[in-house]
Coordinates of N, CA and C in Angstrom, one line a residue:
X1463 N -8.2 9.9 16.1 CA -8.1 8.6 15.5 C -8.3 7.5 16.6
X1464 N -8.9 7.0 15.8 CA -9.4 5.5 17.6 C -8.4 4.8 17.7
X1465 N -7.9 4.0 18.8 CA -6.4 2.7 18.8 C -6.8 1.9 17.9
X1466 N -7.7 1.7 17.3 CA -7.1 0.2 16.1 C -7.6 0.6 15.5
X1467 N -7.2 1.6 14.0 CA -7.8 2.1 13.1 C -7.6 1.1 12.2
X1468 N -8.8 0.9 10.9 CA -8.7 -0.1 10.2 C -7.7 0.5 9.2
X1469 N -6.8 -0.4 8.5 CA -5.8 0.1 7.4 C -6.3 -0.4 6.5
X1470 N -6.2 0.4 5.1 CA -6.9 -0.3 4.2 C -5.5 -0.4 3.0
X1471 N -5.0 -1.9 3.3 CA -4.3 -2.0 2.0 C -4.7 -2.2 0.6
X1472 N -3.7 -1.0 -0.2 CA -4.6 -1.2 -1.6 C -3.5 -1.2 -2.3
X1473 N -4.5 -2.1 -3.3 CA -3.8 -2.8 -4.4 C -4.1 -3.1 -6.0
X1474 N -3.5 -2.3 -6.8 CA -3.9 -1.4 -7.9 C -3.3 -2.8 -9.0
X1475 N -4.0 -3.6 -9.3 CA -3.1 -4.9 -10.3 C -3.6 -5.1 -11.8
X1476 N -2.4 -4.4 -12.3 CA -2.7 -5.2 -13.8 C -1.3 -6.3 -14.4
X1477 N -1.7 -7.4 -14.7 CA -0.7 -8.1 -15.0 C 0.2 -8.7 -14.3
X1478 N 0.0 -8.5 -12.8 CA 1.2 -9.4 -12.1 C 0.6 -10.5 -11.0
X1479 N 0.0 -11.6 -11.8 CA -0.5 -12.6 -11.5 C 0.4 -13.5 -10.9
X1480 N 1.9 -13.5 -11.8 CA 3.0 -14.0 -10.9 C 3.4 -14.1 -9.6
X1481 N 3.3 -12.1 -8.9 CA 3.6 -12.3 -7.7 C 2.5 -12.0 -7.1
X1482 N 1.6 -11.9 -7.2 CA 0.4 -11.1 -6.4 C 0.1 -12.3 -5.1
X1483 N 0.0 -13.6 -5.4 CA -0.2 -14.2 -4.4 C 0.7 -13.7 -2.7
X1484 N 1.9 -13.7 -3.0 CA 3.1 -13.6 -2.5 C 3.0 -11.9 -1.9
X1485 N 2.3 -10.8 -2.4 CA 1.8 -9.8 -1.9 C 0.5 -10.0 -1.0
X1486 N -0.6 -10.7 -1.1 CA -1.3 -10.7 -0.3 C -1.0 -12.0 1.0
X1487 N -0.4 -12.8 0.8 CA 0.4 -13.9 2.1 C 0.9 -12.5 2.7
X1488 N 1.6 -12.3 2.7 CA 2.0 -11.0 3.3 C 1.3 -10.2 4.1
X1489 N 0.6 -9.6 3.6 CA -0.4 -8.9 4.0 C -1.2 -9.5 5.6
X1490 N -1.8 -11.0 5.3 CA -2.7 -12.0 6.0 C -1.1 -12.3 7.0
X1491 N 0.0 -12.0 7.0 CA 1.1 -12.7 7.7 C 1.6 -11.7 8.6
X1492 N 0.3 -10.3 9.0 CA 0.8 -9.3 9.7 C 0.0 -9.4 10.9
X1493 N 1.3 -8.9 12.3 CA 1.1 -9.1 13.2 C -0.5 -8.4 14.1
X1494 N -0.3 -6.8 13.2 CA -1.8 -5.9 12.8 C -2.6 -6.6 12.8
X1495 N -3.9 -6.8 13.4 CA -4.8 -7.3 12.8 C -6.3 -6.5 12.2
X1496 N -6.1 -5.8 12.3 CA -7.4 -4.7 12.0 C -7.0 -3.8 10.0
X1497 N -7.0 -4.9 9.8 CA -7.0 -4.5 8.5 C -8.0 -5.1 7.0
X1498 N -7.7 -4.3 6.1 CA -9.0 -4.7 4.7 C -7.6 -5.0 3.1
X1499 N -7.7 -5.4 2.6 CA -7.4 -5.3 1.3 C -8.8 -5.0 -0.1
X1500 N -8.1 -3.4 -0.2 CA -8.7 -3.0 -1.5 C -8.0 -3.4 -3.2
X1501 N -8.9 -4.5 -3.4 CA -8.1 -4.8 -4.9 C -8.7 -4.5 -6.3
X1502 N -8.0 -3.4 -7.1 CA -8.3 -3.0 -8.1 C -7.8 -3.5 -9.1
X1503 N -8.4 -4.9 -10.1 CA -7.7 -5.1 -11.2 C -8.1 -4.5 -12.6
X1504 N -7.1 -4.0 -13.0 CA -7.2 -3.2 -14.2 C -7.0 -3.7 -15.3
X1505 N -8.3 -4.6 -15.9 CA -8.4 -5.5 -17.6 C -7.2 -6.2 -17.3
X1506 N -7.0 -6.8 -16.4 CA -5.6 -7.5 -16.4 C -5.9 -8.9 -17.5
X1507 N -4.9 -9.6 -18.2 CA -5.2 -10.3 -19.3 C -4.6 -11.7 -18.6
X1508 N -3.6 -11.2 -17.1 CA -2.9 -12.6 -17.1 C -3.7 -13.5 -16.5
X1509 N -3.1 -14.6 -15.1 CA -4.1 -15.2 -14.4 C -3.9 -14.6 -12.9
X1510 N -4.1 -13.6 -13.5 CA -4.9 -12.5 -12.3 C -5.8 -13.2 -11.8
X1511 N -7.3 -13.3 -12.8 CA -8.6 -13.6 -12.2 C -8.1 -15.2 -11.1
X1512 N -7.7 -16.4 -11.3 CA -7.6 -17.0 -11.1 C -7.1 -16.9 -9.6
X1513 N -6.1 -16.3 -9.3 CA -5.9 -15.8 -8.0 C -6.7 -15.5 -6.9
X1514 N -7.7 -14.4 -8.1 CA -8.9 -14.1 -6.8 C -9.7 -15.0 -6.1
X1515 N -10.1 -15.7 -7.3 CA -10.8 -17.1 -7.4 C -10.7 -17.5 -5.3
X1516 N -9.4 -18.0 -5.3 CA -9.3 -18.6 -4.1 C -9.3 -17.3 -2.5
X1517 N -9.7 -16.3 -3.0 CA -10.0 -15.3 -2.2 C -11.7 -14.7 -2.2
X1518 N -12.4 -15.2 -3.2 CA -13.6 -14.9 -3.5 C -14.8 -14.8 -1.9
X1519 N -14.4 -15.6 -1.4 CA -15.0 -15.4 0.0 C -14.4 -15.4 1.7
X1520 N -13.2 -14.4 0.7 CA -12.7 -14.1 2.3 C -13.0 -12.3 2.6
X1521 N -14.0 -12.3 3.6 CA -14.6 -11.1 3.9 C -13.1 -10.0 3.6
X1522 N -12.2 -9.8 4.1 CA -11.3 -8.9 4.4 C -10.9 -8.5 3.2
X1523 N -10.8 -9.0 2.2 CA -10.4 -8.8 0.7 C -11.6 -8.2 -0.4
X1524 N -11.9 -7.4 -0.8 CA -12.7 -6.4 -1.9 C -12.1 -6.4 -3.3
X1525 N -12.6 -7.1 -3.9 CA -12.1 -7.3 -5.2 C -13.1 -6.2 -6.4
X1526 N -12.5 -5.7 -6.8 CA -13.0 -4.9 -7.8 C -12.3 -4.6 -8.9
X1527 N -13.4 -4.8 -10.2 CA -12.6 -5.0 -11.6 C -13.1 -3.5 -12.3
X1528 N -11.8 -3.1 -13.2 CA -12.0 -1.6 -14.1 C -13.0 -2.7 -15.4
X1529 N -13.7 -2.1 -15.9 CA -14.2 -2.7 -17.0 C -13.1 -2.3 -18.9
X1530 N -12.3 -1.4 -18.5 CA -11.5 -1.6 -19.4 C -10.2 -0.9 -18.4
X1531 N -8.9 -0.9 -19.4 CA -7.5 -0.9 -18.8 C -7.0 0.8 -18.7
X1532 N -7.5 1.4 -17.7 CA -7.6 2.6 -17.3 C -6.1 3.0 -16.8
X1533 N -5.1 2.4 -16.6 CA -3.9 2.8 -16.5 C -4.2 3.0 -14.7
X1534 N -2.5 2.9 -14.0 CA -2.6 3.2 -12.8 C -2.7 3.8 -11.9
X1535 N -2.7 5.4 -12.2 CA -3.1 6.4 -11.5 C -5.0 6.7 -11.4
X1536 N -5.5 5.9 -12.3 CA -7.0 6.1 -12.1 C -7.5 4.6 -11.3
X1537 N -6.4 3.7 -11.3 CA -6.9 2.8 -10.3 C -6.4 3.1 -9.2
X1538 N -5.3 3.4 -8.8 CA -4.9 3.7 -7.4 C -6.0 4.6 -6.8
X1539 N -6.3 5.6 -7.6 CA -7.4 6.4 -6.6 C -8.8 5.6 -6.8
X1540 N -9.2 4.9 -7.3 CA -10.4 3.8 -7.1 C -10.1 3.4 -6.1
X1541 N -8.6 2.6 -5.7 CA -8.7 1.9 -4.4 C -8.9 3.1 -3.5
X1542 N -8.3 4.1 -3.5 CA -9.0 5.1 -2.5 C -10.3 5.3 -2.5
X1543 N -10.7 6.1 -3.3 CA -12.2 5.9 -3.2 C -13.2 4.3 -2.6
X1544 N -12.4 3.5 -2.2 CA -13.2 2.5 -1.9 C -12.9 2.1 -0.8
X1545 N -11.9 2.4 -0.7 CA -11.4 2.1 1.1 C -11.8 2.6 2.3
X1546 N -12.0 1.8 3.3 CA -13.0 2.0 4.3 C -12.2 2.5 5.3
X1547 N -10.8 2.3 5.0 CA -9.9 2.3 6.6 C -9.4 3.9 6.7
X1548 N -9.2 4.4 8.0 CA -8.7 5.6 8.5 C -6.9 5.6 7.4
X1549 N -6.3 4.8 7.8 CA -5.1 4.6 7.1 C -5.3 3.9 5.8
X1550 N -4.2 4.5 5.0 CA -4.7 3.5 3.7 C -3.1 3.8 2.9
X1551 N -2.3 2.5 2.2 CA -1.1 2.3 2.0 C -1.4 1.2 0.9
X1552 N -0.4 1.9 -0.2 CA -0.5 1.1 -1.3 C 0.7 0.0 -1.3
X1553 N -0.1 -1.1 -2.0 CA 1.4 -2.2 -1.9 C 0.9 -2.5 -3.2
X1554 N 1.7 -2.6 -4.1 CA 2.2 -2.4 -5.7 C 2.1 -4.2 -5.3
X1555 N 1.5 -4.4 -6.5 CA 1.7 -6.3 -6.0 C 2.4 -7.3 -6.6
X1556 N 3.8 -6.5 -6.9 CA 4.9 -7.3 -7.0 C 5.9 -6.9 -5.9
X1557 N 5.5 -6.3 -4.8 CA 6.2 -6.7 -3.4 C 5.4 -7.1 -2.3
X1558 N 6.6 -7.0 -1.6 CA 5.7 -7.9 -0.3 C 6.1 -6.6 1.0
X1559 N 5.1 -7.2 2.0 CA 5.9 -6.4 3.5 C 6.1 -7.3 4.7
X1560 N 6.9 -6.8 5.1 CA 7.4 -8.0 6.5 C 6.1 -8.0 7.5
X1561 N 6.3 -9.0 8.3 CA 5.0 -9.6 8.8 C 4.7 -8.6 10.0
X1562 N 5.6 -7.5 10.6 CA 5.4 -6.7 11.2 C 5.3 -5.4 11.1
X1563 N 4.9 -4.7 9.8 CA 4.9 -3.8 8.9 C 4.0 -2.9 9.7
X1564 N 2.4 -3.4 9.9 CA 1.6 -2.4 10.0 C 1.5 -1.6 11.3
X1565 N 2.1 -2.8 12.5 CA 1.7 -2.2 13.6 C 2.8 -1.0 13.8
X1566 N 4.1 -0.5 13.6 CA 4.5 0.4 13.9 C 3.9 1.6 13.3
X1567 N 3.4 1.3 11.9 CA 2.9 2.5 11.1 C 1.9 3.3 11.6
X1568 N 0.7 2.3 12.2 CA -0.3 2.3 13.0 C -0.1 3.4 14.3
X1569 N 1.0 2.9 15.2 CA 1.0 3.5 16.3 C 1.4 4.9 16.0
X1570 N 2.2 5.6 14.7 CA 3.0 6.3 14.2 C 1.8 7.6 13.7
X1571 N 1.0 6.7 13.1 CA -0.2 7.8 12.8 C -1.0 8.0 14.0
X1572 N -1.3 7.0 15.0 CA -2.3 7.4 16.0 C -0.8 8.8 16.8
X1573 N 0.1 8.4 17.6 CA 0.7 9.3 18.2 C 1.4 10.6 17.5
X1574 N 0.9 10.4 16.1 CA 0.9 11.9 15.3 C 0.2 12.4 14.4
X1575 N -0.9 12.9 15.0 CA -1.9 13.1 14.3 C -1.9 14.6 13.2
X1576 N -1.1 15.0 13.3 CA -0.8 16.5 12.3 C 0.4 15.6 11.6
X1577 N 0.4 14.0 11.3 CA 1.1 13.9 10.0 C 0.2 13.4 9.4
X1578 N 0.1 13.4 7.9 CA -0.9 13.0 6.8 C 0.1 11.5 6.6
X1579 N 1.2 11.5 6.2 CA 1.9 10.8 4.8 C 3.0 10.4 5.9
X1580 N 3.0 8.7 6.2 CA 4.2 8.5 6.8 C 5.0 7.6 5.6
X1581 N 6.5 7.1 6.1 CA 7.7 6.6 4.7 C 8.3 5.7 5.4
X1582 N 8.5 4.7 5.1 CA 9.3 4.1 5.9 C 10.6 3.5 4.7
X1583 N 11.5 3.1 5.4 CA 12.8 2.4 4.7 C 12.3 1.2 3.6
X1584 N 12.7 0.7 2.7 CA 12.2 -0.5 2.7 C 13.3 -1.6 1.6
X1585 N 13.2 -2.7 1.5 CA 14.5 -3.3 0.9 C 14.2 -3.4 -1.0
X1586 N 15.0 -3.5 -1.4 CA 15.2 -3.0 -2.8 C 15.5 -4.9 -3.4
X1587 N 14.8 -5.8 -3.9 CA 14.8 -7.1 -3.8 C 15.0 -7.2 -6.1
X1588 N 14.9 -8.5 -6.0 CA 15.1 -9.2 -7.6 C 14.0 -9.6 -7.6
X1589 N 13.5 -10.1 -8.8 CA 12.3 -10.5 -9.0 C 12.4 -12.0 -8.2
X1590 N 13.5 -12.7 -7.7 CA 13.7 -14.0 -6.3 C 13.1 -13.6 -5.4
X1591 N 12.7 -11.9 -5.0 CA 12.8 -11.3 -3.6 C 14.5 -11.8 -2.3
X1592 N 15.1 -11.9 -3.3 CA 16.5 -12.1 -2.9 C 16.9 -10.4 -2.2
X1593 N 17.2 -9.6 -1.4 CA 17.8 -8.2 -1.4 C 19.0 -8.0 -1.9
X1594 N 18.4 -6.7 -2.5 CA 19.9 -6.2 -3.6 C 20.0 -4.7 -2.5
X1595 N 19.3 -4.1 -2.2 CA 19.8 -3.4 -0.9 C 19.0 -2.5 -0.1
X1596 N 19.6 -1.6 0.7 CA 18.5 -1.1 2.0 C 18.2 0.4 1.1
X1597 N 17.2 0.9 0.5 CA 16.7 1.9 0.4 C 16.2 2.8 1.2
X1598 N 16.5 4.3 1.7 CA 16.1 4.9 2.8 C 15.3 6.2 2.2
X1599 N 14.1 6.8 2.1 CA 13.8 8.0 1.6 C 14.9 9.1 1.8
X1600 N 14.6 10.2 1.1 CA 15.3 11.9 1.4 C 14.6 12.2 3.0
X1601 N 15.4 13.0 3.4 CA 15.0 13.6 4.6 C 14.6 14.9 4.7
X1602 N 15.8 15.3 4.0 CA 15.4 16.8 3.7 C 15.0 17.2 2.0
X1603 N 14.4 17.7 2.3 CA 14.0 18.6 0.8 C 14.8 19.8 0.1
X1604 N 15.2 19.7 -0.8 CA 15.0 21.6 -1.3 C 14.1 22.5 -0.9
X1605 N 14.2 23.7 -0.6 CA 12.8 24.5 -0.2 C 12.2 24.8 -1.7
X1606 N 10.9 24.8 -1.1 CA 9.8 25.0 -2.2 C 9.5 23.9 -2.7
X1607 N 10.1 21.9 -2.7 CA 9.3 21.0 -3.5 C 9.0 20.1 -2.4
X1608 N 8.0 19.6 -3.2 CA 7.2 18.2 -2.5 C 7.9 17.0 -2.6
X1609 N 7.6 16.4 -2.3 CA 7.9 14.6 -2.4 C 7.6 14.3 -3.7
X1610 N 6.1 14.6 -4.0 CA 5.9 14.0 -5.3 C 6.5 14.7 -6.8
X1611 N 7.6 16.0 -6.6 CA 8.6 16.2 -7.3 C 9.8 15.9 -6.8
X1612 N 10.5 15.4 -6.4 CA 11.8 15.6 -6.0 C 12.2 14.0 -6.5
X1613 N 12.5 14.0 -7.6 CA 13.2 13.0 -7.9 C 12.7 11.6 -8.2
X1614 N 12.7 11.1 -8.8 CA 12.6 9.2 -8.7 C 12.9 8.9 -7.6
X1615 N 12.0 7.9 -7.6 CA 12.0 6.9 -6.1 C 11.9 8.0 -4.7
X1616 N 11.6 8.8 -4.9 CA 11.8 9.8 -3.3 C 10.6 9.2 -2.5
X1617 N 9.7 8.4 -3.5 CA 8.6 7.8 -2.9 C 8.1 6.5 -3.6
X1618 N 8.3 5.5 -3.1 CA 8.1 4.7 -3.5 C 7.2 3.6 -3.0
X1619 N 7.5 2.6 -2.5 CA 7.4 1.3 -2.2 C 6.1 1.7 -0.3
X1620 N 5.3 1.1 -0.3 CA 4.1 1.2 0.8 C 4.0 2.6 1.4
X1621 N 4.3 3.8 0.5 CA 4.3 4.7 1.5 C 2.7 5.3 2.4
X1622 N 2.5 5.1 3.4 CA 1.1 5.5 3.8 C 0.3 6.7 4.4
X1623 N -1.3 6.6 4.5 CA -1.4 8.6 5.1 C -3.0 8.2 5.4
X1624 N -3.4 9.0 6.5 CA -4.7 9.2 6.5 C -5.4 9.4 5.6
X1625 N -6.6 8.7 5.4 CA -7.5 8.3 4.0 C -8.0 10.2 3.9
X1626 N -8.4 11.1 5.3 CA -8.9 12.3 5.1 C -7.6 12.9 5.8
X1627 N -7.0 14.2 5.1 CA -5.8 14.5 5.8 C -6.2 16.1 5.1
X1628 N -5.8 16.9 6.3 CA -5.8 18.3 5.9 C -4.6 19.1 5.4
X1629 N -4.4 19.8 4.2 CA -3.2 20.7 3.8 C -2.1 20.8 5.1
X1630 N -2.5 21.5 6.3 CA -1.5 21.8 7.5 C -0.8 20.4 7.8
X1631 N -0.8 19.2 7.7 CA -0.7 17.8 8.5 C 1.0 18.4 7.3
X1632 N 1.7 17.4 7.8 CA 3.3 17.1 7.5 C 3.1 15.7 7.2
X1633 N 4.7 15.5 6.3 CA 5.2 14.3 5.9 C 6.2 13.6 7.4
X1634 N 6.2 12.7 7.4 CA 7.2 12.3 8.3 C 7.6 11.0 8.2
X1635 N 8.9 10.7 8.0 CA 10.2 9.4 7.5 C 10.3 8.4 8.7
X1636 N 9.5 7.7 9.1 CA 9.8 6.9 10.5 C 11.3 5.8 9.4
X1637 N 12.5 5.8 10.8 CA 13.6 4.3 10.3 C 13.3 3.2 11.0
X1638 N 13.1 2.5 10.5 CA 12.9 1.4 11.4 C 12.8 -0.2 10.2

């Protein structure tokens, strides 16, 4: 992986015109700078479009519309399929990440390169973005299941991974 791999934040939106602004400040308010936003809006009906509007010509941002309301597991993997960056981490766009989010994640994948999927902690907020509390992934598993069985929320909120990652690579929980 090269030192400044581009991260491709993606962002799968249907209907949350409300906060989406407030997700991409965020994004533009990180200390990282080698990053893209992939945005997938799915027939969104609110004032989605409107939002984009004032992003229409900012190179870092990729705006791309489903032609009908495909639901969100066929947009999240659009944003993958479209994403340019070595790393690529979804941000749901009714949250946000703190202004120094990417660069630890960054350093986390370059100095471990047999992890695919890294997790970090992240805060559990109200629709104020007020915090209601500190959310920490599982650490350990049951033998025999994945992440993507083991329960509600075992994976949630920006979890990230190399865009190409091979079977052998591991999960791994950075706290911070």
């Amino acid at each position: 992986m090269q030192p400044n791999p581009l991260f491709s934040v993606l962002i799968a939106n249907y209907n949350n015109g409300k906060y989406l602004e407030e997700a991409l400040q965020s994004v533009f308010a990180q200390t990282y700078i080698n990053w893209e936003i992939i945005l997938v809006d799915d027939a969104s009906t609110d004032n989605s479009k409107e939002i984009y509007q004032k992003y229409i010509n900012t190179p870092r941002i990729h705006i791309y519309y489903n032609d009908k309301n495909y639901g969100c597991g066929f947009t999240k993997r659009r944003c993958v399929e479209l994403a340019n960056g070595e790393i690529c981490g979804f941000l749901d766009p009714d949250d946000t990440i703190d202004s120094d989010t990417l660069t630890p994640i960054v350093k986390e994948h370059i100095n471990k390169d047999r992890t695919s999927l890294i997790y970090t902690d992240f805060f559990y907020c109200d629709q104020d973005m007020s915090i209601l509390s500190l959310k920490s992934p599982q650490c350990a598993l049951p033998k025999g299941t994945s992440y993507l069985e083991y329960g509600k929320g075992a994976i949630s909120h920006f979890a990230h991974s190399k865009k190409h990652f091979t079977t052998k690579q591991a999960v791994l929980i950075v706290h911070y």
